[in-house]
mmCIF file of C-alpha atoms in Angstrom:
data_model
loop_
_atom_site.group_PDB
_atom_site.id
_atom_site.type_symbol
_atom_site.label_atom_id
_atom_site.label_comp_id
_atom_site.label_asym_id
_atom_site.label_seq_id
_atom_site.Cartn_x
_atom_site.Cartn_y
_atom_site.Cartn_z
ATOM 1 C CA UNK A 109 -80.398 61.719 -86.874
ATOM 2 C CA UNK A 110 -78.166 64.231 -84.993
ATOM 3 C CA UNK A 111 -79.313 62.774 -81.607
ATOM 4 C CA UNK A 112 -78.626 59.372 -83.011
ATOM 5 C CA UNK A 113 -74.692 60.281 -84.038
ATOM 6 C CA UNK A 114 -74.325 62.085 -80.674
ATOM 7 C CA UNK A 115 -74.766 59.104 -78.424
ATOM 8 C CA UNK A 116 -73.309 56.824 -81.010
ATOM 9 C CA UNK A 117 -69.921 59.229 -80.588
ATOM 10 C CA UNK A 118 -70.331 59.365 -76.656
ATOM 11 C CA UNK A 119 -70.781 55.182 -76.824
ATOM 12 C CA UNK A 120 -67.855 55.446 -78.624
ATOM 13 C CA UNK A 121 -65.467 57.247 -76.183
ATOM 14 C CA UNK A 122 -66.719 55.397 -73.269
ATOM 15 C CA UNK A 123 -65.820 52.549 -74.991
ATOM 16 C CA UNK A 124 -62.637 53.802 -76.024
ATOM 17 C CA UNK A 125 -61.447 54.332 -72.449
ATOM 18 C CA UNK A 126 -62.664 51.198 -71.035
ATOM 19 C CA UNK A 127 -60.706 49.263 -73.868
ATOM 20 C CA UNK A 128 -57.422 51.872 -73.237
ATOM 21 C CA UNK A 129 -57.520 50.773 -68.896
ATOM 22 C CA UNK A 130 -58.233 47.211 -69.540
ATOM 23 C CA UNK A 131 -56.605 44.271 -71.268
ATOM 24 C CA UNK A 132 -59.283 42.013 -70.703
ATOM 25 C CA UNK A 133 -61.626 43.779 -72.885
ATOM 26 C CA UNK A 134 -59.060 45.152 -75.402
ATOM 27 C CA UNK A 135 -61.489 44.094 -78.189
ATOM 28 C CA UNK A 136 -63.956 47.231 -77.020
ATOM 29 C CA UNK A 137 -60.941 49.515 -77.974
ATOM 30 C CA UNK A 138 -61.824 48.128 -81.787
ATOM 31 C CA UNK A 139 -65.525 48.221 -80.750
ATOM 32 C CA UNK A 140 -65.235 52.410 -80.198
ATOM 33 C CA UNK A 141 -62.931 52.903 -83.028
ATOM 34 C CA UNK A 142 -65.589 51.485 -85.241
ATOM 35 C CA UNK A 143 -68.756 53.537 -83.462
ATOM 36 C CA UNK A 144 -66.308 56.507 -83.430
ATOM 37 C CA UNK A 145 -65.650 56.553 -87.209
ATOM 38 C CA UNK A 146 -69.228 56.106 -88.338
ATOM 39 C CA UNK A 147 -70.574 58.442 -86.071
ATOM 40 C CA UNK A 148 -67.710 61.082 -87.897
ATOM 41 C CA UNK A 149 -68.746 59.879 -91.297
ATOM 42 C CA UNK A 150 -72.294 60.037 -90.236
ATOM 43 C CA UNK A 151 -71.823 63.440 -88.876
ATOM 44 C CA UNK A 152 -69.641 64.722 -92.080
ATOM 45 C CA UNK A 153 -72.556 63.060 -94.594
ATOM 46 C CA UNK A 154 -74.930 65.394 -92.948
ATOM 47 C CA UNK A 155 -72.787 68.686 -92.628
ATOM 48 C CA UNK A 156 -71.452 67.842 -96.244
ATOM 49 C CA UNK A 157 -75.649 67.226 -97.424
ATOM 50 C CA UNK A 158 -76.457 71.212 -96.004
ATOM 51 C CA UNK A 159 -78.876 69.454 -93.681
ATOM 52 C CA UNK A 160 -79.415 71.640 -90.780
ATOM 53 C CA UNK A 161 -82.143 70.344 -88.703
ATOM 54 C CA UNK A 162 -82.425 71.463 -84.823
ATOM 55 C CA UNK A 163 -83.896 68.262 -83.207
#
């Protein structure tokens, strides 16, 4: 699951940047908001659980 939120929240930043340097694509900016946030909640549902798995 931990693997899962990590490349959701790199996905997210790559996504991020290519929305910030481009107006054509200004919808990915919304696109890596979205990943960004549920990767957090994701990542804050399993600190918050006591889940501490080493995958």
């Amino acid at each position: 699951m931990n693997t899962l939120l990590i490349i959701a929240g790199v996905v997210a930043i790559i996504l991020l940047l290519v929305g910030g340097f481009s107006q054509a694509v200004s919808w990915l900016l919304w696109v890596g908001l979205v990943l960004l946030i549920v990767a957090a909640i994701g990542w804050l549902l399993s600190f918050v659980s006591g889940r501490r798995s080493r995958v």
